[in-house]
Short mmCIF file of C-alpha atoms (C1' of nucleotides) in Angstrom, two decimals:
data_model
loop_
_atom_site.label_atom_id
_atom_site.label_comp_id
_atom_site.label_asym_id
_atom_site.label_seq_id
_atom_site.Cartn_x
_atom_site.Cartn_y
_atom_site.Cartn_z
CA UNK A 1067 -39.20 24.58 109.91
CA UNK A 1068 -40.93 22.88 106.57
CA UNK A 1069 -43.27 20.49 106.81
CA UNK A 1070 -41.33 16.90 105.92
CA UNK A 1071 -45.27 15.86 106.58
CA UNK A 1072 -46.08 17.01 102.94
CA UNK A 1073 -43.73 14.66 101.09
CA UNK A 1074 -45.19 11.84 99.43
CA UNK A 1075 -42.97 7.97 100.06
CA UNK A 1076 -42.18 8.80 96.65
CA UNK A 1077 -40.76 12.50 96.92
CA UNK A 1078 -38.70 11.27 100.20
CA UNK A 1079 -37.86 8.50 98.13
CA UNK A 1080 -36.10 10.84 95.40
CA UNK A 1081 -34.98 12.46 98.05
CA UNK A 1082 -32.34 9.53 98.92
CA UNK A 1083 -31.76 8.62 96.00
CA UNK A 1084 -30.39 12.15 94.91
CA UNK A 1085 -28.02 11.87 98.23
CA UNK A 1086 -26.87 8.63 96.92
CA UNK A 1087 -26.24 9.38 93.39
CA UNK A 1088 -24.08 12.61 94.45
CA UNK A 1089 -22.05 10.92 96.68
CA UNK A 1090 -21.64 8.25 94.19
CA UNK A 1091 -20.86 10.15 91.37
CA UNK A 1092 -20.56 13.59 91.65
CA UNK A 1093 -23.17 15.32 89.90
CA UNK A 1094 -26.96 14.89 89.86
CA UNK A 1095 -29.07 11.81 88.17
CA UNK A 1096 -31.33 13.13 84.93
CA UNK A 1097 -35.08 12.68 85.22
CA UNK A 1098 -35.13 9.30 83.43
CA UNK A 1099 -32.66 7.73 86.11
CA UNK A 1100 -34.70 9.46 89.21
CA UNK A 1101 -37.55 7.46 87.60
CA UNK A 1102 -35.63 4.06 87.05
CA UNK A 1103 -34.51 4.03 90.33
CA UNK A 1104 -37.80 4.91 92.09
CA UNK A 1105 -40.15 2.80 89.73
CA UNK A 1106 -41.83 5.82 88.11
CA UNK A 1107 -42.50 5.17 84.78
CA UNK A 1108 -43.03 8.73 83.09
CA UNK A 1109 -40.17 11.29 82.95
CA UNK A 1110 -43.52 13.93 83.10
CA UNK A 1111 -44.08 12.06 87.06
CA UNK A 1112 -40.41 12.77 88.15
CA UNK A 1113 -40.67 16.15 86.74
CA UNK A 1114 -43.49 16.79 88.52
CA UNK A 1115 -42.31 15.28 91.76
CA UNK A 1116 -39.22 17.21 91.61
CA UNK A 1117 -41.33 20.83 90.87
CA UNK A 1118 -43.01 19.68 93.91
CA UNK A 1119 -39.73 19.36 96.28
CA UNK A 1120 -38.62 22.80 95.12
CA UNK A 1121 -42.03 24.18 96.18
CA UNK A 1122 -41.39 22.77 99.70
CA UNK A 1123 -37.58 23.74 99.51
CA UNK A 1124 -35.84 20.85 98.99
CA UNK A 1125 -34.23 20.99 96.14
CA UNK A 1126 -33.21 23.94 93.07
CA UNK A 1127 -33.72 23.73 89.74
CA UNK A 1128 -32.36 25.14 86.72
CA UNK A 1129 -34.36 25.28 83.73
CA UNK A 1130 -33.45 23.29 80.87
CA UNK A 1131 -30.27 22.25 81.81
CA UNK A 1132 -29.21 18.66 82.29
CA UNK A 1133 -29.29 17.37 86.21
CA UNK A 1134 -28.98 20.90 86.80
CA UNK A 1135 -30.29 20.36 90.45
CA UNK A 1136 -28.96 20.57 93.98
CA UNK A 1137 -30.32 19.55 96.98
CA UNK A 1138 -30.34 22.64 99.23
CA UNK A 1139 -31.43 21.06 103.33
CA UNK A 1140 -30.84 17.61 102.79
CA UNK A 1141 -27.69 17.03 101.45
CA UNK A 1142 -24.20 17.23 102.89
CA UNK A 1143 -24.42 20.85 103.34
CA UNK A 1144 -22.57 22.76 101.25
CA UNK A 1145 -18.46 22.99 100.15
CA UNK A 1146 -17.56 24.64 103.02
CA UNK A 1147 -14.01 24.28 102.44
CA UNK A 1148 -10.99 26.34 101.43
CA UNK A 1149 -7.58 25.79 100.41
CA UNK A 1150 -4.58 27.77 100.09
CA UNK A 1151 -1.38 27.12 98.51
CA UNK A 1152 0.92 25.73 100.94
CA UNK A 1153 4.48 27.99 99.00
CA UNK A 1154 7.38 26.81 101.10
CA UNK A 1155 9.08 27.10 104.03
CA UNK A 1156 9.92 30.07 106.35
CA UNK A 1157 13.69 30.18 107.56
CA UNK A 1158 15.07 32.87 109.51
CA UNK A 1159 17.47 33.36 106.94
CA UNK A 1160 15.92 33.89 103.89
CA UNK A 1161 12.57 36.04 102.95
CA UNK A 1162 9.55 34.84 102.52
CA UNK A 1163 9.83 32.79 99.30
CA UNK A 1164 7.14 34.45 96.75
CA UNK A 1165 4.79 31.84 95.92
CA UNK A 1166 4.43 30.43 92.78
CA UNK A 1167 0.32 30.39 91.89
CA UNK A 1168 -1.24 27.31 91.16
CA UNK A 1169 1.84 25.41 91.55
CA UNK A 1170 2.63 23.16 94.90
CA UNK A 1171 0.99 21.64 97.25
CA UNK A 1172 -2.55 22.94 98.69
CA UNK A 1173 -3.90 23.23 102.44
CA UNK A 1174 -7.13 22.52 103.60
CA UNK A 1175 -8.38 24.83 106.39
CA UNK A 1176 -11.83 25.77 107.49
CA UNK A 1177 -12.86 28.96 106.56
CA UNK A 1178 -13.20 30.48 110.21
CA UNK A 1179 -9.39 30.14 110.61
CA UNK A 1180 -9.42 32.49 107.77
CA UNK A 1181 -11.34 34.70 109.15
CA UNK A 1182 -12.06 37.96 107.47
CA UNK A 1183 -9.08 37.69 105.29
CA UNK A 1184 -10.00 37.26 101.67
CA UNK A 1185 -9.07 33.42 100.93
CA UNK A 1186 -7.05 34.60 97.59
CA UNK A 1187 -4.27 36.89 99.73
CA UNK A 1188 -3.70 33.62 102.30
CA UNK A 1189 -0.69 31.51 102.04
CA UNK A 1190 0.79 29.19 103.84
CA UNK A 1191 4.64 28.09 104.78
CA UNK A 1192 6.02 25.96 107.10
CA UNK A 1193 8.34 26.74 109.83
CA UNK A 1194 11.93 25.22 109.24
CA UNK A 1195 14.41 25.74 112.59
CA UNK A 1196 13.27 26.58 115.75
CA UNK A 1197 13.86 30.74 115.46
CA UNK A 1198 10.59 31.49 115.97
CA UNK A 1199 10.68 29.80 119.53
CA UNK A 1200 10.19 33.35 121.21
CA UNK A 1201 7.48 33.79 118.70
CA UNK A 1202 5.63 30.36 120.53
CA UNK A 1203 6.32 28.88 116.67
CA UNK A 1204 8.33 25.49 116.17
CA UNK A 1205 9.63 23.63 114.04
CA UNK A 1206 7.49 22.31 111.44
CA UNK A 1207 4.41 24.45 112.60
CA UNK A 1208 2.17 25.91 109.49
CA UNK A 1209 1.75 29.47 109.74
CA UNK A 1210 -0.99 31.06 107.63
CA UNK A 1211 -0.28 34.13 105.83
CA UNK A 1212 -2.16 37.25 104.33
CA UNK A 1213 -0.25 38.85 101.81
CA UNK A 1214 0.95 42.43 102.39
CA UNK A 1215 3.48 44.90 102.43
CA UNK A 1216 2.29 46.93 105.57
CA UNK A 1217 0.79 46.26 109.10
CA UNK A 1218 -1.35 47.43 111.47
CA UNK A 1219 -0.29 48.40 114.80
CA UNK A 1220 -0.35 45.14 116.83
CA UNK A 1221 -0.71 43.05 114.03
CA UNK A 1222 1.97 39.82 114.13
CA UNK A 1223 3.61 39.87 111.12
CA UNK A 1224 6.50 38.47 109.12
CA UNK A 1225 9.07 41.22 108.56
CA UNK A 1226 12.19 40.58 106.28
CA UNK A 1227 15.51 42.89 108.33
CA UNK A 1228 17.30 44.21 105.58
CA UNK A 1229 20.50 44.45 107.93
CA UNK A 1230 20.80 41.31 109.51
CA UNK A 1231 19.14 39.41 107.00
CA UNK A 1232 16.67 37.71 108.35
CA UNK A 1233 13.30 36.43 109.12
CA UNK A 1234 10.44 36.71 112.08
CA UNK A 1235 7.66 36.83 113.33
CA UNK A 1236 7.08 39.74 115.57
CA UNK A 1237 4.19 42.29 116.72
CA UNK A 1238 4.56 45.04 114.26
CA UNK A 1239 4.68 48.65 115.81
CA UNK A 1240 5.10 52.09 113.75
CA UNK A 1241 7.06 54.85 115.66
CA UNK A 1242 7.69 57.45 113.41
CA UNK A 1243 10.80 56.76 111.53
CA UNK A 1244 11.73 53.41 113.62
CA UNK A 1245 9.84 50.62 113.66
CA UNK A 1246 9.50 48.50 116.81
CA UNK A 1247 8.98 44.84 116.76
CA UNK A 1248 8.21 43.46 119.45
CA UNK A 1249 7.93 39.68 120.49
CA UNK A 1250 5.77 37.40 121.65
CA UNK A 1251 7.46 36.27 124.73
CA UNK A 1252 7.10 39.07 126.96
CA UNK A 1253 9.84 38.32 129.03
CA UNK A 1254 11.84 39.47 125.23
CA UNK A 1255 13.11 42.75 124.92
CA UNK A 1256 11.75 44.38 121.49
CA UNK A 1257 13.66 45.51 118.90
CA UNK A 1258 14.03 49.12 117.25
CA UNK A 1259 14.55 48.77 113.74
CA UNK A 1260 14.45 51.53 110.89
CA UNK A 1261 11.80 51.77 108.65
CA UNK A 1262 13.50 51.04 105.86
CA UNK A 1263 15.58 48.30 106.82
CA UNK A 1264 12.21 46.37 107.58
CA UNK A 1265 9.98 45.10 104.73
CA UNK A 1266 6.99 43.33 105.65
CA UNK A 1267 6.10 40.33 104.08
CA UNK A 1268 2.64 39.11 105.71
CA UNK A 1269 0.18 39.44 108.49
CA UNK A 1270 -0.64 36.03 110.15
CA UNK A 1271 -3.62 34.81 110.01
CA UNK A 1272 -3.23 31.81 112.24
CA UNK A 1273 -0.69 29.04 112.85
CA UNK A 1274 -1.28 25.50 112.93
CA UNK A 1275 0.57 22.50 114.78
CA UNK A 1276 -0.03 18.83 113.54
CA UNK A 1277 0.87 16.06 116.17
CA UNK A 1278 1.06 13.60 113.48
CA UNK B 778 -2.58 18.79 99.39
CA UNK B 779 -2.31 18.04 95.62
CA UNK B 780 0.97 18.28 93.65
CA UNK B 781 0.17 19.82 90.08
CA UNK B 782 2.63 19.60 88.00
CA UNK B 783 2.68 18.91 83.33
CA UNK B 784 -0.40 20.54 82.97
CA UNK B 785 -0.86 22.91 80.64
CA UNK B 786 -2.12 26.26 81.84
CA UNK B 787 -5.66 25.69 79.69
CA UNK B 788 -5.91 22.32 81.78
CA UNK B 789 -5.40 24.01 85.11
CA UNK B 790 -7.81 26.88 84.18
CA UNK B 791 -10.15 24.10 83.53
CA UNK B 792 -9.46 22.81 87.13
CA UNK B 793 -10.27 25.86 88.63
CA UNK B 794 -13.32 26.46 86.66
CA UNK B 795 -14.65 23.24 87.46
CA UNK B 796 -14.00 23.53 90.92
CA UNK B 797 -16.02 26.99 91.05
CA UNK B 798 -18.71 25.64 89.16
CA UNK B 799 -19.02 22.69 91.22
CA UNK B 800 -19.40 24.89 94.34
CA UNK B 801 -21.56 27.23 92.63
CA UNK B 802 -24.17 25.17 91.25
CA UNK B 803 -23.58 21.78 92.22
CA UNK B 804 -23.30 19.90 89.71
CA UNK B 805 -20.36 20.10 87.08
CA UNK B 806 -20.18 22.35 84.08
CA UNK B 807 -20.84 20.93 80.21
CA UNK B 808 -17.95 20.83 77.76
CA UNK B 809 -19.50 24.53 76.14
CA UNK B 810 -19.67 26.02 79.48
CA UNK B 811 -16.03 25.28 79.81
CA UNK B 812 -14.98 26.44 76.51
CA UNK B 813 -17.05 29.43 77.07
CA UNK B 814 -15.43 29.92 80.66
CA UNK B 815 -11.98 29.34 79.58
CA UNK B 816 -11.91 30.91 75.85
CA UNK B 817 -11.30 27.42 74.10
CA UNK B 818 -13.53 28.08 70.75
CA UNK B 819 -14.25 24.53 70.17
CA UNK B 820 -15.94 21.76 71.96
CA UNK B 821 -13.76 18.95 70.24
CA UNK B 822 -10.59 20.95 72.37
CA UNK B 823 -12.44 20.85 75.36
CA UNK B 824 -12.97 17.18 75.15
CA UNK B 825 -9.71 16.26 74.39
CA UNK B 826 -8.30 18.66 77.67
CA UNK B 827 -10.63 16.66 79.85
CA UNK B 828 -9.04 13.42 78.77
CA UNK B 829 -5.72 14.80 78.94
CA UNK B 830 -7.12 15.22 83.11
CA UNK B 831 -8.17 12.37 83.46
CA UNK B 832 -5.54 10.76 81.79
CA UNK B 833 -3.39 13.02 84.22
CA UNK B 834 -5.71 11.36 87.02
CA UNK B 835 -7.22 15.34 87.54
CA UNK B 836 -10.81 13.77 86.57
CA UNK B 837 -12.96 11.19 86.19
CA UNK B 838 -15.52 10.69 83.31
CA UNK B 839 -18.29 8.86 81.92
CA UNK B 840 -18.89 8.28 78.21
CA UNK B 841 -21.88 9.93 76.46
CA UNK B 842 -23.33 11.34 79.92
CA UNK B 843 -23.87 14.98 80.14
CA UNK B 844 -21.99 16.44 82.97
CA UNK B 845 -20.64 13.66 83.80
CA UNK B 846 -17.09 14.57 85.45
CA UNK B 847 -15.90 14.80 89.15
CA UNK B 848 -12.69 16.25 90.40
CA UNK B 849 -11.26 13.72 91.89
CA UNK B 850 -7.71 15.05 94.03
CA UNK B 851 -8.54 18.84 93.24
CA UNK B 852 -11.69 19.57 93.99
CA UNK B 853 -13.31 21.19 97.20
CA UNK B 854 -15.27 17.83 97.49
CA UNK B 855 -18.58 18.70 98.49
CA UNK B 856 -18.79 17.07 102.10
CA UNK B 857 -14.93 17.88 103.26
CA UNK B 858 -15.58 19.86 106.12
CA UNK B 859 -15.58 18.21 109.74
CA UNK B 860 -16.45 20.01 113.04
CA UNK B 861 -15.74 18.71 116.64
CA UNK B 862 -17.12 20.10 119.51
CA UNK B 863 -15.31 22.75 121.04
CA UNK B 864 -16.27 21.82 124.65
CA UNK B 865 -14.95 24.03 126.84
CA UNK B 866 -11.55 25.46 128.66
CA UNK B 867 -8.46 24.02 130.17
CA UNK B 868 -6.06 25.47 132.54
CA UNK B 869 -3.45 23.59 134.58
CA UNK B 870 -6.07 24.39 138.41
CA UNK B 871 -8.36 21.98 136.98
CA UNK B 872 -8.74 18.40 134.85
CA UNK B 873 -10.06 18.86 131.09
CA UNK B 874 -13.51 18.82 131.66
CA UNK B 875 -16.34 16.61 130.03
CA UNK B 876 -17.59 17.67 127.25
CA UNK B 877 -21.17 17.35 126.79
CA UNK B 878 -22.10 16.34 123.38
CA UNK B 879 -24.26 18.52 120.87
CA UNK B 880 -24.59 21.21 123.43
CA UNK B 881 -21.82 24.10 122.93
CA UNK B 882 -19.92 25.68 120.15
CA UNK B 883 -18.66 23.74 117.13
CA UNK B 884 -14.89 24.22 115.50
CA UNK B 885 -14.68 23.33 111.67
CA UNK B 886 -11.91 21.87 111.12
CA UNK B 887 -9.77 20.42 107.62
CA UNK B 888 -10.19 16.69 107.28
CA UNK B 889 -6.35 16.85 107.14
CA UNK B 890 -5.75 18.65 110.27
CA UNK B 891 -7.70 15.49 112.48
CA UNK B 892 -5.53 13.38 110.07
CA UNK B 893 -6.34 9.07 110.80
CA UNK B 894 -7.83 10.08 114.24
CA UNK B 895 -11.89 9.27 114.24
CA UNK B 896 -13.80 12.23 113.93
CA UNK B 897 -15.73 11.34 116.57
CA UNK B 898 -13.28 10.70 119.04
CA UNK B 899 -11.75 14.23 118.61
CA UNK B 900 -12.83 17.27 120.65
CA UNK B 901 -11.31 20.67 120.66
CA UNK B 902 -10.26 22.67 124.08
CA UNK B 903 -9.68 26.51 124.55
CA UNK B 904 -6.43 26.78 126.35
CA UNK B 905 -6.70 29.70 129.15
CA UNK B 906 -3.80 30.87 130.85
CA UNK B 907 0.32 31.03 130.17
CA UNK B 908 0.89 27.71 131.98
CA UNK B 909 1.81 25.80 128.69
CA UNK B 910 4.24 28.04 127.50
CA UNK B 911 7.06 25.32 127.82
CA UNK B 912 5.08 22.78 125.20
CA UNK B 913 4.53 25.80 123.26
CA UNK B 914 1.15 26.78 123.69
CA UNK B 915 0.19 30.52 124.45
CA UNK B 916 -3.15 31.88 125.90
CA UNK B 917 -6.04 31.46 123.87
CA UNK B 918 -4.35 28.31 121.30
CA UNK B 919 -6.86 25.91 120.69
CA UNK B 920 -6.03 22.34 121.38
CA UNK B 921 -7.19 19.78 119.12
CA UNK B 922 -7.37 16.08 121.65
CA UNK B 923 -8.42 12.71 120.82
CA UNK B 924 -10.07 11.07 124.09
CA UNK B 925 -8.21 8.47 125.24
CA UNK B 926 -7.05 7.46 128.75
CA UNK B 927 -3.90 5.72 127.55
CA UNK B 928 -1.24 7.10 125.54
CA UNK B 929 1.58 5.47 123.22
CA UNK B 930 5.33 6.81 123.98
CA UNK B 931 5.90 9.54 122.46
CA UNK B 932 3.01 10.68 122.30
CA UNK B 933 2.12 14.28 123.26
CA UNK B 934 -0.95 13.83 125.76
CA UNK B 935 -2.69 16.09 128.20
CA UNK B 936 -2.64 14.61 131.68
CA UNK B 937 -3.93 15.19 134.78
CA UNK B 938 -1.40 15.09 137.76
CA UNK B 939 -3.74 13.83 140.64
CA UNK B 940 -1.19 14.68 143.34
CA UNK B 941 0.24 18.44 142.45
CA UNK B 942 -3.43 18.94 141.06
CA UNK B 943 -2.77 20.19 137.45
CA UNK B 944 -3.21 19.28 134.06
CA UNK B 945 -0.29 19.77 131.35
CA UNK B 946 0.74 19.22 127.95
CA UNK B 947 3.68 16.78 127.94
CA UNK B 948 5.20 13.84 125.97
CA UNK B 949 4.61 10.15 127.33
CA UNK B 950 6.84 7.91 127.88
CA UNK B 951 5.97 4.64 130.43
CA UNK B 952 8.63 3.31 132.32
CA UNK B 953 7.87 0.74 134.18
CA UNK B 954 5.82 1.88 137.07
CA UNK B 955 6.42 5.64 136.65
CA UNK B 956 5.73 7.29 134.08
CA UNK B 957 7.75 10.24 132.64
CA UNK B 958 6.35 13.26 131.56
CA UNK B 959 9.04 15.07 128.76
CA UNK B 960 8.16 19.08 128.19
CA UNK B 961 8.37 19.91 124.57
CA UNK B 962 10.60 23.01 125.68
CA UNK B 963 13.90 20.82 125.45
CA UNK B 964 15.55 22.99 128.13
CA UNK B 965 13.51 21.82 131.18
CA UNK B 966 13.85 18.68 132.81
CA UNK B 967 11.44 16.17 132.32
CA UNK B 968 9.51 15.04 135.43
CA UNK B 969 8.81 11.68 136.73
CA UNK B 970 5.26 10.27 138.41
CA UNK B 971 3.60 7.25 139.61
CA UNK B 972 1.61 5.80 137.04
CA UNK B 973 -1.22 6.05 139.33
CA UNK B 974 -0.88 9.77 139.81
CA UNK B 975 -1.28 10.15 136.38
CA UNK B 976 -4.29 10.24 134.36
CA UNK B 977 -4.56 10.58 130.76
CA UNK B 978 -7.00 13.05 129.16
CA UNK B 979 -6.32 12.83 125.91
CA UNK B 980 -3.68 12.94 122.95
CA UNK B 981 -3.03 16.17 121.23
CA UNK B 982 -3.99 16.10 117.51
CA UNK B 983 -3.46 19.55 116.53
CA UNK B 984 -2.69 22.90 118.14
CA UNK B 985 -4.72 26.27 116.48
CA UNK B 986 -3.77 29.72 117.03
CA UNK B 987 -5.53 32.55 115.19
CA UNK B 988 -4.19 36.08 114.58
CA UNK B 989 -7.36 37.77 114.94
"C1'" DA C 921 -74.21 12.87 90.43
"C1'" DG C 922 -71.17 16.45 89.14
"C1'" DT C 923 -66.91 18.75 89.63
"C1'" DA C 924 -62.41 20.01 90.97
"C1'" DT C 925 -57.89 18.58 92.13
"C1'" DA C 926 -53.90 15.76 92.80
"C1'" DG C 927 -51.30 12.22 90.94
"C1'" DC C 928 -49.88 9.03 87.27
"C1'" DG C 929 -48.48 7.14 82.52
"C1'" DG C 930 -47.29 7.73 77.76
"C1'" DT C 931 -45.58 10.12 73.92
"C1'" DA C 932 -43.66 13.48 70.94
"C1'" DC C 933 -40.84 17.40 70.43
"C1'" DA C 934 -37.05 20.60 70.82
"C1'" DC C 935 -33.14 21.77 72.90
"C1'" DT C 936 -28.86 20.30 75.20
"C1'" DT C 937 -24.73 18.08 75.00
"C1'" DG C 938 -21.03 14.49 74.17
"C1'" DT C 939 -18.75 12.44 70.17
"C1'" DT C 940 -16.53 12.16 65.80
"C1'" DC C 941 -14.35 13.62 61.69
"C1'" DT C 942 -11.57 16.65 58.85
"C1'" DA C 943 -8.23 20.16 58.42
"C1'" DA C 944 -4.83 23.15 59.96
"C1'" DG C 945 -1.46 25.32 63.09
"C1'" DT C 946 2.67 24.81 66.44
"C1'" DC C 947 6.94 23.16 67.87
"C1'" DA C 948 10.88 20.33 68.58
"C1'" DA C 949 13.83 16.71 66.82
"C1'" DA C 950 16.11 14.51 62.83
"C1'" DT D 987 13.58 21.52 55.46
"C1'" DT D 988 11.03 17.57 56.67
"C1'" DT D 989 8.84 14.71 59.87
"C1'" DG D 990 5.82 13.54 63.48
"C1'" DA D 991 3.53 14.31 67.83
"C1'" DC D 992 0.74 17.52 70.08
"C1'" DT D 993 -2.72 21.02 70.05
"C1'" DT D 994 -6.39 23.76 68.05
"C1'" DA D 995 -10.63 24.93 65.26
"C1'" DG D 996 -14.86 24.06 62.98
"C1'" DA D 997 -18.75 21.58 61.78
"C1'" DA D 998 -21.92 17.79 61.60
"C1'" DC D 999 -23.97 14.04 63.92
"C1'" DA D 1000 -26.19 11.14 67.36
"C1'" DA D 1001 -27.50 10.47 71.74
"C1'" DG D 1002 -28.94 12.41 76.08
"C1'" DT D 1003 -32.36 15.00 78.36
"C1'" DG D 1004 -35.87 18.46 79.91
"C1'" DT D 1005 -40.52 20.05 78.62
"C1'" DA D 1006 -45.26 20.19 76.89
"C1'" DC D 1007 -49.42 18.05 76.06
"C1'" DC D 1008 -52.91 14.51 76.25
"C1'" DG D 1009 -55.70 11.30 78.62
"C1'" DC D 1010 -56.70 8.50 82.61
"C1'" DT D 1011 -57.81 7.29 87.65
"C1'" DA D 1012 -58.90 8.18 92.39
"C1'" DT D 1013 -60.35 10.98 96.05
"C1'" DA D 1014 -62.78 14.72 98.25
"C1'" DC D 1015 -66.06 18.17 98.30
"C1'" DT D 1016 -70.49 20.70 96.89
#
DNA sequence: AGTATAGCGGTACACTTGTTCTAAGTCAAA
DNA sequence: TTTGACTTAGAACAAGTGTACCGCTATACT
């Protein structure tokens, strides 16, 4: 890739002390405390030095503004993290509770297990009671959620039925006016439901088990 | 997973701004870019917000240093992202097989969902085939193991069965010189093998399924 | 030698930015 | 209504901080 040849003991020196001072504090040293730390006596020096690692692409720099620097290949990468709001539980006897913004706990989950969803329509509930079981879902299993109020052929998705008044998770099929859900288990029978009678409240996304 | 709760919607605004900042840039906003970003008109109002977080324990600060804040339960903090090596399949023909280190795909994973188990010590396993349908994992789950060739009781541990020739997913429990082996599917009976039969792969951290 | 270039040190300047002070608005309890 | 705590706004100040400019040294090349 780039030549680390190039850097001067001093640049590589700047280098790890940048790491450092992020991890330590949070946000980048200023000029003056690159230069304490790495015996440089003139603010012009670190400046320089630092122009230099953004010419070999170490670092970016924003003009006039204070530690407004990041280090781009060296440092623990990036924040490649995202969280969801983690609403409440999922019973098979109540809807999905609507989920307060902002509010309650949040869920860390890698962005891959999000997949293509956009991160803002995910929730996530917990599973309370084991009437998902034909769904493979059990008790106290996280299931990730996009919002919506339609599916996609095949898509598993948590439907509210009207008429018995309940919850599940099932694989979401349109047939004309009926609606057939069908489960997981495939030694289940599906059900026929009417359109009406069946309000979808999410697609999921993925479903997590912790063994702790 | 952070509980917000007393703050006033300016302060959480403030949260979230700072935590898109951070992740943007990479290094925290000033007190005018927050004003500006969350339609507070004067830099005095900012200030005293920002104590009110860190009072709240949302923030740390340092006096008279510019930029100098860190989210310290909220934010996406830079480096939060693990992976572990997703090494390979298992199916119940065949023992979990070694995973060779570096080489092979990589699974991101939340810090959260590897929970006190070393990071190191954790490796991730496609599961192939219906044959853990009774500890309620389906074709295609991924399943999150620590290495280890002993197991606590209680403990839900894949293990190879040297004499039928098949790994499963089962609860441990020693007993004296047999060991039994408890399906998470309460209906079926648990089964009962000599301790030497029996060798432990690893304990299950975390089971994955995605949607898509 | 002469010259060009990279690197360093020092200083002054201007802009950035946190802090402080005063005044006023809001809202609930007495 | 009055009181007091909490919140907001505005402005001025002081410190933090990046930038520009000057001169100096050392090395390499013509």
């Amino acid at each position: 890739m780039t030549k680390r040849k190039g850097l001067s003991a001093r640049q590589q020196h700047i280098l790890r002390y940048m790491d450092q001072y992020m991890g330590e504090h949070g946000y980048p040293p200023t000029i003056r405390e690159i230069g304490a730390a790495t015996h440089i006596n003139s603010t012009s020096v670190v400046n320089y030095n630092l122009n230099k690692l953004v010419q070999a692409g170490y670092l970016e720099r924003r003009d006039r503004v204070s530690r407004g620097m990041r280090l781009v290949k060296w440092g623990r990468a990036a924040d490649n993290l995202l969280r969801v709001p983690l609403a409440g539980r999922i019973v098979a006897s109540a809807p999905v509770e609507a989920y307060a913004d902002g509010s309650g706990d949040m869920l860390d989950v890698a962005p891959a297990t999000l997949g293509n969803n956009p991160p803002g329509e995910v929730f996530a509930l917990r599973v309370q009671g084991d009437s998902m079981i034909d769904a493979m879902i059990a008790d106290g299993d996280i299931v990730l959620l996009r919002r919506a109020d339609t599916a996609q052929n095949g898509e598993l998705v948590a439907v509210w039925l009207a008429d018995e008044e309940a919850t599940t998770l099932k694989r979401f099929y349109h047939e004309g006016q009926r609606v057939r859900l069908q489960p997981e288990n495939p030694t289940m029978d599906p059900i026929y439901v009417d359109a009406a009678q069946c309000r979808v409240q999410g697609v999921v996304v993925a479903v997590i088990r912790h063994s702790h």
